[in-house]
Amino acid sequence: MAFESLSDKLQSAFEKLKGKGVITESDVNDVMREVKLALLEADVNFRIVKEFVADVKEKCLGADVMHSLTPAQQVIKIVNDELVDMMGGTGSKLTYSSSGFTTLMMVGLQGTGKTTTCGKLAAYLKQAGKKPMMAACDIYRPAAIDQLEVVGRAVNTPVFTMRESKDPVAIALAAKAEAEKKGFDVLIIDTAGRLQIDETLMDELANIKKAVRPHEILLIVDALTGQDAVNVAEGFNGKLGIDGIIMTKMDGDSRGGAALSAKKVTGKPIKFMGTGEKFDALEPFHPERMARRILGMGDLLTLIERAEAAYDDEQAERMEKRLRKNQFTLEDFLEQMGQIKHMGGLGKIVEMLPGMGGGKISDDDLDKSEKEFRQMEAIIYSMTPAERKDPSILNASRRKRIAAGSGQSVNKVNQLIKKYEDMKKMLKQFNNPKAMKKNRFLRNLMQ
């Protein structure tokens, strides 16, 4: 989980302020010492940590505590605001051409997940209503073109190739012409991975940039490399001029220092973050939401957006009609579990719930919940279609047979039926399809 270690340490530091009616300078110094250590251990740039701590301390000592807040809440609010500012203030969106055709150039080191990220970005753009095409301009890495074609098929996006050509500039120009001719509105150019000190390859990137004039150059960096990722971003920006950063492998980095430092060091925003291996695991980067996650305040906006993406209007309409007729079946129940999977699984959901991140729920507990999900699926799949549609017919002998078929106990089968009945009662209160679509998962999970 991104920022898990930092989140734990910051929340532990703020616990010491709770219950205090007045905060002294000594209290602030003690907390800020722990905040400083937490940020440094998270691999945040030392200069940025120093500035951050100084700014927070000054505001904590100079600010009037708001009447509606406790002193501890006031300090947390100041830290939250400073974290948001450190990460860029507000989310930075992709820039699209006013002419209707946009070119995005993807650059970065080898091994950062650049080609896979091209596919993730294509999937994201398609979800946003765009019609993307990808261009294979990596002529150096063995099987690079083949890999991009595999990625293209996975996200149902065409890939332009010129296997006989050894000129990336010519390939990029031809791809742009082909994309415009065939009515695509976004071209994603996958370039060869390189070191920013490799002058020849950096010149090649500059030539591609000059030829195709991309609307945005996006640098893909690996969050797991910490401050090296920030140094790479600084190097690429100095020699090429980038417009934004895509931070990959954020789900594997519990420290998060690169994400916290990148904007302050390079002046360029993080536009997306990779949160998993699947092609839908690419999220827009929102500094204000990320700050709330770090401080254990949750990220309900992102959770709602995931729910909306996982559940469309047609499904909501159909479910609403079924509930009106009291027709919610175990097949529908199975569909609900599938929607939670599409939202990233329980682990992704938990870290976005207020007070639930930062290690409040252990990995063992999450593993146990995921295991229970799989067990419930096995039980339902062991039922006949008639039993799924009408659970009222599940007498003792049927339940025993289902238990044996799924490899679970009869007690597990009974627990599943109880969960199903509870959800059925809860969902009956939703009558508006729009309300179901937006609020159903949140209320379901938080009750």
Coordinates of C-alpha atoms in Angstrom, one line a residue:
M1 CA 0.0 0.0 0.0
A2 CA 1.4 3.4 -1.0
F3 CA 2.6 5.6 1.9
E4 CA 1.7 2.9 4.4
S5 CA 4.8 3.3 6.5
L6 CA 4.7 7.1 6.4
S7 CA 1.0 7.1 7.2
D8 CA 1.6 4.9 10.3
K9 CA 4.3 7.2 11.6
L10 CA 2.5 10.5 11.0
Q11 CA -0.7 9.2 12.7
S12 CA 1.3 7.9 15.6
A13 CA 2.9 11.4 16.0
F14 CA -0.5 13.2 16.0
E15 CA -1.9 10.8 18.6
K16 CA 0.2 12.6 21.2
L17 CA -1.6 15.8 20.6
K18 CA -5.1 14.4 21.1
G19 CA -6.9 15.6 24.2
K20 CA -4.7 18.6 24.7
G21 CA -6.6 21.9 25.2
V22 CA -3.6 24.0 24.3
I23 CA -0.6 23.2 22.2
T24 CA 2.8 24.6 23.3
E25 CA 5.9 25.2 21.3
S26 CA 7.4 22.2 23.0
D27 CA 4.5 20.0 21.8
V28 CA 4.9 21.3 18.2
N29 CA 8.7 20.7 18.3
D30 CA 8.2 17.1 19.6
V31 CA 5.7 16.3 16.9
M32 CA 7.6 18.0 14.1
R33 CA 10.7 16.1 15.1
E34 CA 8.8 12.8 14.5
V35 CA 7.2 14.2 11.3
K36 CA 10.7 15.1 10.0
L37 CA 12.0 11.6 10.8
A38 CA 9.0 10.0 9.1
L39 CA 9.4 12.0 5.9
L40 CA 13.1 11.2 5.8
E41 CA 12.5 7.5 6.3
A42 CA 9.9 7.7 3.5
D43 CA 12.8 8.8 1.3
V44 CA 11.6 12.4 0.8
N45 CA 14.2 14.8 -0.5
F46 CA 16.1 16.3 2.5
R47 CA 15.8 19.9 1.3
I48 CA 12.1 19.5 0.9
V49 CA 11.7 17.9 4.3
K50 CA 13.5 20.8 5.9
E51 CA 11.3 23.4 4.1
F52 CA 8.2 21.4 4.9
V53 CA 8.9 21.1 8.7
A54 CA 9.8 24.8 8.9
D55 CA 6.6 25.9 7.1
V56 CA 4.4 23.7 9.2
K57 CA 6.0 24.7 12.5
E58 CA 5.7 28.4 11.6
K59 CA 2.0 28.0 10.8
C60 CA 1.3 25.9 13.9
L61 CA 2.8 28.4 16.2
G62 CA 1.2 31.4 14.5
A63 CA -2.3 30.2 13.7
D64 CA -5.3 30.8 15.8
V65 CA -7.0 27.5 16.6
M66 CA -10.4 27.4 14.9
H67 CA -13.3 27.2 17.3
S68 CA -14.7 24.2 15.7
L69 CA -11.5 22.2 15.9
T70 CA -9.3 20.8 18.6
P71 CA -5.7 21.8 18.6
A72 CA -4.7 18.4 17.3
Q73 CA -7.1 18.8 14.4
Q74 CA -5.7 22.2 13.6
V75 CA -2.1 20.8 13.4
I76 CA -3.4 18.0 11.2
K77 CA -5.2 20.5 8.9
I78 CA -1.9 22.5 8.5
V79 CA 0.1 19.3 7.7
N80 CA -2.6 18.2 5.3
D81 CA -2.5 21.6 3.5
E82 CA 1.3 21.5 3.3
L83 CA 1.3 17.9 2.0
V84 CA -1.1 19.0 -0.7
D85 CA 1.1 21.9 -1.7
M86 CA 4.2 19.7 -1.7
M87 CA 2.6 17.3 -4.2
G88 CA 1.4 20.0 -6.5
G89 CA -1.7 21.7 -5.0
T90 CA -4.4 20.3 -7.4
G91 CA -4.6 17.4 -9.8
S92 CA -3.1 18.1 -13.2
K93 CA -5.0 16.7 -16.1
L94 CA -3.9 15.7 -19.6
T95 CA -3.8 18.5 -22.1
Y96 CA -5.7 17.7 -25.3
S97 CA -5.3 19.5 -28.6
S98 CA -8.1 22.0 -29.6
S99 CA -7.9 20.6 -33.1
G100 CA -9.2 17.3 -32.0
F101 CA -6.0 15.2 -32.5
T102 CA -3.6 14.8 -29.6
T103 CA -0.1 13.3 -29.5
L104 CA 1.3 11.9 -26.3
M105 CA 5.0 10.9 -26.1
M106 CA 6.0 8.4 -23.5
V107 CA 9.7 8.5 -22.3
G108 CA 11.7 6.9 -19.5
L109 CA 14.3 4.5 -18.4
Q110 CA 14.3 0.8 -19.2
G111 CA 12.4 -1.3 -16.7
T112 CA 10.0 1.3 -15.4
G113 CA 7.0 -0.3 -17.1
K114 CA 6.7 2.2 -19.9
T115 CA 5.2 -0.1 -22.5
T116 CA 2.7 -1.5 -20.1
T117 CA 1.8 2.0 -19.0
C118 CA 1.1 2.9 -22.6
G119 CA -1.6 0.2 -22.6
K120 CA -2.9 1.4 -19.3
L121 CA -3.1 5.0 -20.6
A122 CA -4.9 3.7 -23.7
A123 CA -7.4 1.9 -21.6
Y124 CA -8.0 5.0 -19.4
L125 CA -8.5 7.2 -22.5
K126 CA -11.0 4.7 -24.0
Q127 CA -12.9 4.9 -20.7
A128 CA -12.9 8.7 -21.1
G129 CA -14.5 8.4 -24.5
K130 CA -11.3 8.8 -26.6
K131 CA -10.1 6.7 -29.5
P132 CA -6.4 6.1 -29.1
M133 CA -3.8 4.4 -31.2
M134 CA -0.3 3.4 -30.1
A135 CA 3.0 3.7 -32.1
A136 CA 5.9 1.3 -31.6
C137 CA 9.0 3.5 -31.8
D138 CA 11.3 1.3 -29.7
I139 CA 13.6 -0.2 -32.3
Y140 CA 16.4 -1.3 -29.9
R141 CA 15.0 -3.6 -27.2
P142 CA 14.4 -7.1 -28.4
A143 CA 10.7 -7.9 -28.8
A144 CA 9.7 -4.4 -27.8
I145 CA 7.4 -4.1 -30.8
D146 CA 5.9 -7.6 -30.1
Q147 CA 5.3 -6.6 -26.5
L148 CA 3.4 -3.4 -27.5
E149 CA 1.3 -5.4 -29.9
V150 CA 0.4 -7.9 -27.1
V151 CA -0.5 -4.9 -24.9
G152 CA -2.6 -3.4 -27.7
R153 CA -4.6 -6.6 -28.1
A154 CA -5.2 -6.7 -24.3
V155 CA -6.7 -3.2 -24.3
N156 CA -8.3 -3.5 -27.7
T157 CA -6.2 -0.7 -29.1
P158 CA -4.4 -0.7 -32.5
V159 CA -0.7 -0.5 -32.7
F160 CA 1.2 1.2 -35.6
T161 CA 4.5 -0.6 -36.5
M162 CA 7.2 -0.3 -39.2
R163 CA 9.3 -3.3 -38.5
E164 CA 11.7 -2.7 -41.4
S165 CA 12.5 0.9 -40.4
K166 CA 15.4 1.8 -38.1
D167 CA 14.4 5.5 -37.8
P168 CA 12.1 6.2 -34.8
V169 CA 11.4 9.7 -36.1
A170 CA 10.1 8.4 -39.4
I171 CA 8.0 5.8 -37.5
A172 CA 6.5 8.5 -35.3
L173 CA 5.7 10.7 -38.2
A174 CA 4.1 7.9 -40.2
A175 CA 2.1 6.8 -37.1
K176 CA 0.8 10.3 -36.7
A177 CA -0.3 10.6 -40.3
E178 CA -2.0 7.1 -40.1
A179 CA -3.8 7.9 -36.9
E180 CA -5.2 11.2 -38.2
K181 CA -6.2 9.5 -41.5
K182 CA -8.1 6.7 -39.8
G183 CA -10.0 9.0 -37.4
F184 CA -8.1 8.3 -34.1
D185 CA -8.0 11.3 -31.8
V186 CA -5.0 10.3 -29.6
L187 CA -1.7 8.9 -30.6
I188 CA 0.5 7.3 -27.8
I189 CA 4.1 7.1 -28.9
D190 CA 6.1 4.4 -27.1
T191 CA 9.9 5.3 -27.2
A192 CA 12.9 3.3 -26.3
G193 CA 14.0 3.2 -22.6
R194 CA 17.3 5.0 -22.0
L195 CA 19.5 6.6 -19.5
Q196 CA 19.2 10.4 -19.3
I197 CA 23.0 10.6 -19.6
D198 CA 22.9 8.8 -23.0
E199 CA 23.3 11.8 -25.3
T200 CA 22.7 9.9 -28.5
L201 CA 19.4 8.5 -27.4
M202 CA 18.3 11.7 -25.7
D203 CA 19.0 13.5 -29.0
E204 CA 16.8 10.9 -30.7
L205 CA 14.0 11.9 -28.3
A206 CA 14.6 15.5 -29.0
N207 CA 14.3 14.8 -32.8
I208 CA 11.0 12.9 -32.3
K209 CA 9.7 15.8 -30.2
K210 CA 10.7 18.3 -32.9
A211 CA 9.2 16.2 -35.7
V212 CA 5.8 15.3 -34.2
R213 CA 5.4 18.2 -31.8
P214 CA 3.6 16.2 -29.1
H215 CA 1.1 18.0 -26.9
E216 CA 2.5 16.3 -23.9
I217 CA 5.7 14.4 -23.0
L218 CA 5.0 12.1 -20.1
L219 CA 7.9 10.6 -18.1
I220 CA 7.4 7.1 -16.6
V221 CA 9.3 6.6 -13.4
D222 CA 9.4 3.7 -11.0
A223 CA 8.2 4.7 -7.5
L224 CA 10.3 1.9 -5.9
T225 CA 13.5 3.6 -6.9
G226 CA 12.8 6.5 -4.5
Q227 CA 14.9 9.6 -4.9
D228 CA 16.5 8.1 -8.0
A229 CA 13.2 8.5 -9.7
V230 CA 13.2 12.2 -8.8
N231 CA 16.7 12.5 -10.1
V232 CA 15.7 10.8 -13.4
A233 CA 12.8 13.2 -13.7
E234 CA 15.1 16.2 -13.2
G235 CA 17.5 14.8 -15.8
F236 CA 14.8 14.2 -18.4
N237 CA 13.2 17.5 -17.8
G238 CA 16.5 19.4 -18.1
K239 CA 17.4 17.8 -21.4
L240 CA 14.0 17.2 -23.0
G241 CA 11.4 19.2 -21.2
I242 CA 8.6 17.0 -19.9
D243 CA 5.0 18.0 -19.2
G244 CA 4.1 15.5 -16.5
I245 CA 5.1 12.3 -14.7
I246 CA 3.4 8.9 -14.4
M247 CA 4.6 7.1 -11.2
T248 CA 4.4 3.3 -11.6
K249 CA 4.4 0.6 -9.0
M250 CA 2.9 2.9 -6.3
D251 CA 1.1 -0.1 -4.9
G252 CA 4.5 -1.7 -4.1
D253 CA 6.1 1.4 -2.4
S254 CA 5.1 1.7 1.2
R255 CA 7.3 4.8 1.6
G256 CA 6.2 7.2 -1.1
G257 CA 9.1 9.6 -1.0
A258 CA 9.4 9.9 -4.8
A259 CA 5.7 11.0 -5.1
L260 CA 6.1 13.5 -2.4
S261 CA 9.3 15.0 -3.8
A262 CA 8.8 15.0 -7.6
K263 CA 6.7 18.1 -8.0
K264 CA 8.8 20.3 -5.7
V265 CA 12.1 19.2 -7.2
T266 CA 11.2 19.2 -10.9
G267 CA 8.3 21.6 -11.1
K268 CA 6.4 19.0 -13.1
P269 CA 3.2 17.4 -11.8
I270 CA 2.5 13.7 -11.3
K271 CA -0.5 13.1 -13.6
F272 CA -1.1 9.4 -13.1
M273 CA 0.0 6.6 -10.7
G274 CA 0.1 2.9 -11.5
T275 CA -1.5 1.0 -8.7
G276 CA -1.3 -2.6 -9.9
E277 CA -0.5 -5.0 -12.8
K278 CA -3.9 -5.0 -14.5
F279 CA -4.5 -2.6 -17.3
D280 CA -7.2 -0.7 -15.4
A281 CA -4.8 0.0 -12.5
L282 CA -3.9 3.6 -13.6
E283 CA -5.4 6.4 -11.5
P284 CA -5.2 10.2 -12.0
F285 CA -3.0 11.7 -9.2
H286 CA -4.9 14.0 -6.9
P287 CA -2.6 15.7 -4.3
E288 CA -5.5 16.6 -2.0
R289 CA -6.9 13.1 -2.0
M290 CA -3.4 11.5 -1.5
A291 CA -2.8 13.8 1.5
R292 CA -6.0 12.6 3.1
R293 CA -5.0 9.0 2.5
I294 CA -1.6 9.6 4.1
L295 CA -3.2 11.2 7.2
G296 CA -5.8 8.4 7.6
M297 CA -8.8 10.6 6.5
G298 CA -9.7 8.3 3.6
D299 CA -10.5 9.1 -0.1
L300 CA -14.2 8.7 -0.6
L301 CA -14.2 10.6 -3.9
T302 CA -11.9 8.1 -5.5
L303 CA -13.9 5.3 -4.0
I304 CA -17.1 6.7 -5.5
E305 CA -15.5 7.1 -8.9
R306 CA -14.4 3.4 -8.8
A307 CA -17.9 2.4 -7.8
E308 CA -19.3 4.4 -10.7
A309 CA -16.8 2.8 -13.1
A310 CA -17.6 -0.7 -11.9
Y311 CA -21.4 -0.3 -12.1
D312 CA -23.1 1.3 -15.1
D313 CA -26.5 2.8 -15.4
E314 CA -28.0 -0.2 -17.2
Q315 CA -26.9 -2.5 -14.5
A316 CA -28.3 -0.1 -11.8
E317 CA -31.7 0.1 -13.7
R318 CA -31.9 -3.7 -13.9
M319 CA -31.0 -4.2 -10.3
E320 CA -33.5 -1.5 -9.2
K321 CA -36.3 -3.3 -11.0
R322 CA -35.3 -6.6 -9.5
L323 CA -35.3 -5.2 -6.0
R324 CA -38.7 -3.6 -6.6
K325 CA -40.0 -7.1 -7.4
N326 CA -38.1 -8.7 -4.5
Q327 CA -36.0 -10.7 -7.0
F328 CA -32.5 -10.2 -5.6
T329 CA -30.9 -13.6 -6.0
L330 CA -27.6 -15.3 -5.2
E331 CA -26.5 -14.6 -8.8
D332 CA -27.0 -10.9 -8.0
F333 CA -25.1 -11.4 -4.8
L334 CA -22.3 -13.0 -6.8
E335 CA -22.3 -10.0 -9.1
Q336 CA -21.9 -7.6 -6.1
M337 CA -18.7 -9.4 -5.1
G338 CA -17.5 -9.1 -8.7
Q339 CA -18.0 -5.4 -8.5
I340 CA -15.9 -5.1 -5.4
K341 CA -13.1 -7.0 -7.3
H342 CA -13.4 -4.6 -10.2
M343 CA -12.9 -1.7 -7.7
G344 CA -9.5 -3.2 -6.8
G345 CA -10.5 -5.7 -4.1
L346 CA -11.0 -5.1 -0.4
G347 CA -7.4 -3.9 0.2
K348 CA -7.8 -1.0 -2.3
I349 CA -11.2 -0.1 -0.8
V350 CA -10.1 -0.2 2.8
E351 CA -7.2 2.2 2.3
M352 CA -9.7 4.8 1.0
L353 CA -12.1 4.6 3.9
P354 CA -11.7 7.2 6.7
G355 CA -9.8 5.9 9.6
M356 CA -9.2 2.5 7.9
G357 CA -5.9 3.1 6.2
G358 CA -2.4 3.3 7.7
G359 CA -2.3 -0.2 8.9
K360 CA -5.6 0.0 11.0
I361 CA -6.5 -3.3 9.3
S362 CA -3.7 -5.8 9.1
D363 CA -2.7 -7.6 5.9
D364 CA -3.7 -10.9 7.7
D365 CA -7.2 -9.5 8.1
L366 CA -7.4 -8.5 4.5
D367 CA -6.1 -11.9 3.4
K368 CA -8.7 -13.5 5.5
S369 CA -11.5 -11.4 3.9
E370 CA -10.2 -12.1 0.4
K371 CA -10.2 -15.8 1.3
E372 CA -13.8 -15.6 2.5
F373 CA -14.7 -14.0 -0.8
R374 CA -13.3 -16.9 -2.7
Q375 CA -15.0 -19.4 -0.4
M376 CA -18.4 -17.7 -1.0
E377 CA -17.8 -17.8 -4.7
A378 CA -17.0 -21.5 -4.6
I379 CA -20.2 -22.1 -2.6
I380 CA -22.5 -20.2 -5.0
Y381 CA -20.9 -21.9 -8.0
S382 CA -21.6 -25.3 -6.4
M383 CA -25.4 -24.5 -6.5
T384 CA -27.7 -25.4 -9.3
P385 CA -29.2 -22.5 -11.3
A386 CA -32.5 -23.1 -9.6
E387 CA -30.9 -22.8 -6.1
R388 CA -29.1 -19.5 -7.0
K389 CA -32.4 -18.0 -8.3
D390 CA -34.5 -19.2 -5.3
P391 CA -32.4 -19.7 -2.2
S392 CA -35.5 -20.4 -0.2
I393 CA -35.4 -24.0 -1.5
L394 CA -32.0 -24.6 0.2
N395 CA -33.0 -27.2 2.8
A396 CA -30.6 -29.1 4.9
S397 CA -29.8 -31.9 2.4
R398 CA -29.2 -29.3 -0.4
R399 CA -26.9 -27.3 1.9
K400 CA -25.0 -30.5 2.8
R401 CA -24.5 -31.3 -0.9
I402 CA -23.3 -27.8 -1.7
A403 CA -20.9 -27.8 1.2
A404 CA -19.3 -31.0 -0.1
G405 CA -19.2 -29.8 -3.6
S406 CA -17.5 -26.5 -2.7
G407 CA -15.1 -28.0 -0.2
Q408 CA -16.6 -25.9 2.6
S409 CA -18.5 -26.7 5.8
V410 CA -22.3 -26.5 6.1
N411 CA -21.7 -23.7 8.6
K412 CA -20.0 -21.7 5.9
V413 CA -22.9 -22.3 3.6
N414 CA -25.3 -21.1 6.3
Q415 CA -23.1 -18.0 6.9
L416 CA -23.3 -17.2 3.2
I417 CA -27.1 -17.4 3.1
K418 CA -27.2 -15.1 6.2
K419 CA -24.9 -12.5 4.4
Y420 CA -27.1 -12.8 1.3
E421 CA -30.3 -12.2 3.3
D422 CA -28.7 -9.2 5.1
M423 CA -27.7 -7.6 1.8
K424 CA -31.1 -8.2 0.3
K425 CA -32.7 -6.4 3.2
M426 CA -30.3 -3.5 2.9
L427 CA -30.6 -3.1 -0.8
K428 CA -34.3 -2.9 -0.7
Q429 CA -34.0 0.7 0.6
F430 CA -32.5 1.8 -2.7
N431 CA -35.1 2.7 -5.2
N432 CA -33.4 5.4 -7.3
P433 CA -31.0 3.9 -10.0
K434 CA -28.7 7.0 -9.8
A435 CA -28.5 6.7 -6.0
M436 CA -27.7 3.0 -6.3
K437 CA -24.9 3.6 -8.7
K438 CA -23.2 6.3 -6.6
N439 CA -23.8 5.3 -3.1
R440 CA -24.5 1.6 -3.0
F441 CA -21.0 0.3 -2.4
L442 CA -20.1 2.9 0.2
R443 CA -23.2 2.3 2.3
N444 CA -22.8 -1.4 1.8
L445 CA -19.2 -1.4 3.0
M446 CA -19.6 1.2 5.8
Q447 CA -22.6 -0.3 7.6

